[in-house]
Every structure is written in structure tokens, then in C-alpha cells.
Amino acid sequence: MARVAKSKIAKKAKTDRLYRAILTLKTEEECYNFFQDLCTISELRSMEQRYEVATLLDEGMIYSEILKETGASSATISRVNRSLLNGAGGYECVLERMKEKSEE
């Protein structure tokens, strides 16, 4: 069950529009295209790396192994771990849904 945490992102009309736009995407290809247009390669790689770190932490992997496998800095691993433990519940929600999807 996801925790309810106060968002650190200010609620703004621009933020709402972006999130609503993301929710309209229906396929992986649409996601690839939208995020390729929206983000730089560096921004995408950073998000991919943080999600990979979250997945590995959720699987119980230790920091040193994650560092070797992903190349993420210890600061990034620590930040992701803090988000998993005390964040808004976003990682937790997605990781749980991805597990459910893989079991189908």
C-alpha cells in the first residue's frame, strides 16, 4: 500500500498539464517519442538510472553491488533509497505494479 506524503513539487497549472499529457500516452512507442522530444539524452539516462537503482534496492541488492552494476554514484543510490523509504510513494507504486504485471 502506497504511503501518502506531502508533495515537494509545488502544484502548478504547468505541472498539472505535463502530468495530464503523460497520462494520455498509450504505448511504449508514444512514451519513447514524447520523452525523446521532452528530455535531453542526459536527463533520460539519469531517470533510467534512478529507476534501475530503485528496482535493485527493492530487490535487496546492497549499495556496492548497485554501484558496480549501474555506475550510479553513492549519492544517487542514497537519494533513491531515501525516496523509497520516506518519499511520496511513487517508486513503491510503480514497482508494485511492475511486479504484478510480470506475474500475469
XYZ file of C-alpha atoms in Angstrom:
104
model
C 0.000 0.000 0.000
C 1.443 3.369 -1.015
C 2.134 5.982 1.620
C 0.521 9.374 1.438
C 3.206 12.014 1.573
C 3.045 15.710 1.020
C 4.347 16.527 -2.438
C 7.516 18.575 -2.561
C 6.580 19.647 -6.074
C 4.542 22.825 -5.996
C 1.107 22.294 -7.506
C 1.039 24.481 -10.554
C -1.087 24.553 -13.664
C 2.011 23.848 -15.800
C 2.840 20.771 -13.709
C -0.746 19.535 -13.926
C -0.736 19.962 -17.717
C 2.506 17.996 -18.060
C 1.258 15.100 -15.908
C -2.081 15.024 -17.729
C -0.197 14.964 -21.041
C 1.910 11.999 -19.854
C -1.239 10.154 -18.800
C -2.572 10.408 -22.386
C 0.272 8.242 -23.709
C -0.972 4.774 -24.617
C 2.009 2.782 -25.912
C 5.718 2.412 -25.224
C 6.406 3.923 -28.632
C 4.366 7.020 -27.720
C 6.353 7.259 -24.471
C 9.664 6.938 -26.299
C 8.657 9.646 -28.764
C 7.283 12.052 -26.159
C 10.180 11.714 -23.730
C 12.717 11.927 -26.565
C 11.175 15.245 -27.545
C 10.756 16.450 -23.953
C 14.100 15.472 -22.385
C 17.757 15.573 -23.253
C 19.564 12.237 -23.558
C 21.341 13.038 -20.278
C 18.031 13.651 -18.471
C 16.594 10.393 -19.797
C 19.698 8.418 -18.791
C 19.544 9.907 -15.291
C 15.898 8.902 -14.889
C 16.599 5.431 -16.278
C 19.492 5.002 -13.856
C 17.460 6.134 -10.836
C 14.650 3.724 -11.739
C 17.152 0.888 -12.161
C 18.663 1.729 -8.753
C 15.178 1.728 -7.188
C 14.450 -1.671 -8.713
C 17.711 -3.144 -7.414
C 17.238 -1.660 -3.937
C 13.724 -3.075 -3.876
C 15.193 -6.491 -4.741
C 17.512 -6.200 -1.725
C 20.781 -5.529 -3.526
C 23.421 -3.673 -1.485
C 24.935 -0.300 -2.374
C 28.332 -1.615 -3.515
C 26.731 -4.116 -5.905
C 24.379 -1.460 -7.278
C 27.305 0.909 -7.803
C 29.160 -1.769 -9.810
C 26.125 -2.796 -11.837
C 24.723 0.653 -12.649
C 27.618 3.083 -12.311
C 25.360 5.268 -10.155
C 27.111 7.368 -7.542
C 26.652 6.570 -3.877
C 24.819 9.916 -3.578
C 22.311 8.838 -6.243
C 21.831 5.439 -4.625
C 21.334 7.093 -1.245
C 18.831 9.601 -2.642
C 16.804 6.860 -4.314
C 16.887 4.806 -1.119
C 15.591 7.791 0.887
C 12.779 8.180 -1.630
C 11.910 4.504 -1.306
C 11.823 4.768 2.487
C 10.345 8.223 3.044
C 9.252 9.558 -0.322
C 5.864 10.238 -1.828
C 5.346 6.551 -2.658
C 5.887 6.921 -6.390
C 8.617 4.308 -6.697
C 6.693 1.956 -4.423
C 3.539 2.267 -6.536
C 5.308 1.673 -9.834
C 7.500 -1.164 -8.543
C 4.455 -2.942 -7.134
C 2.538 -2.552 -10.396
C 5.504 -3.772 -12.447
C 5.752 -6.879 -10.237
C 2.034 -7.537 -10.692
C 2.375 -7.083 -14.453
C 5.296 -9.520 -14.655
C 3.244 -12.139 -12.786
C 0.437 -12.007 -15.385
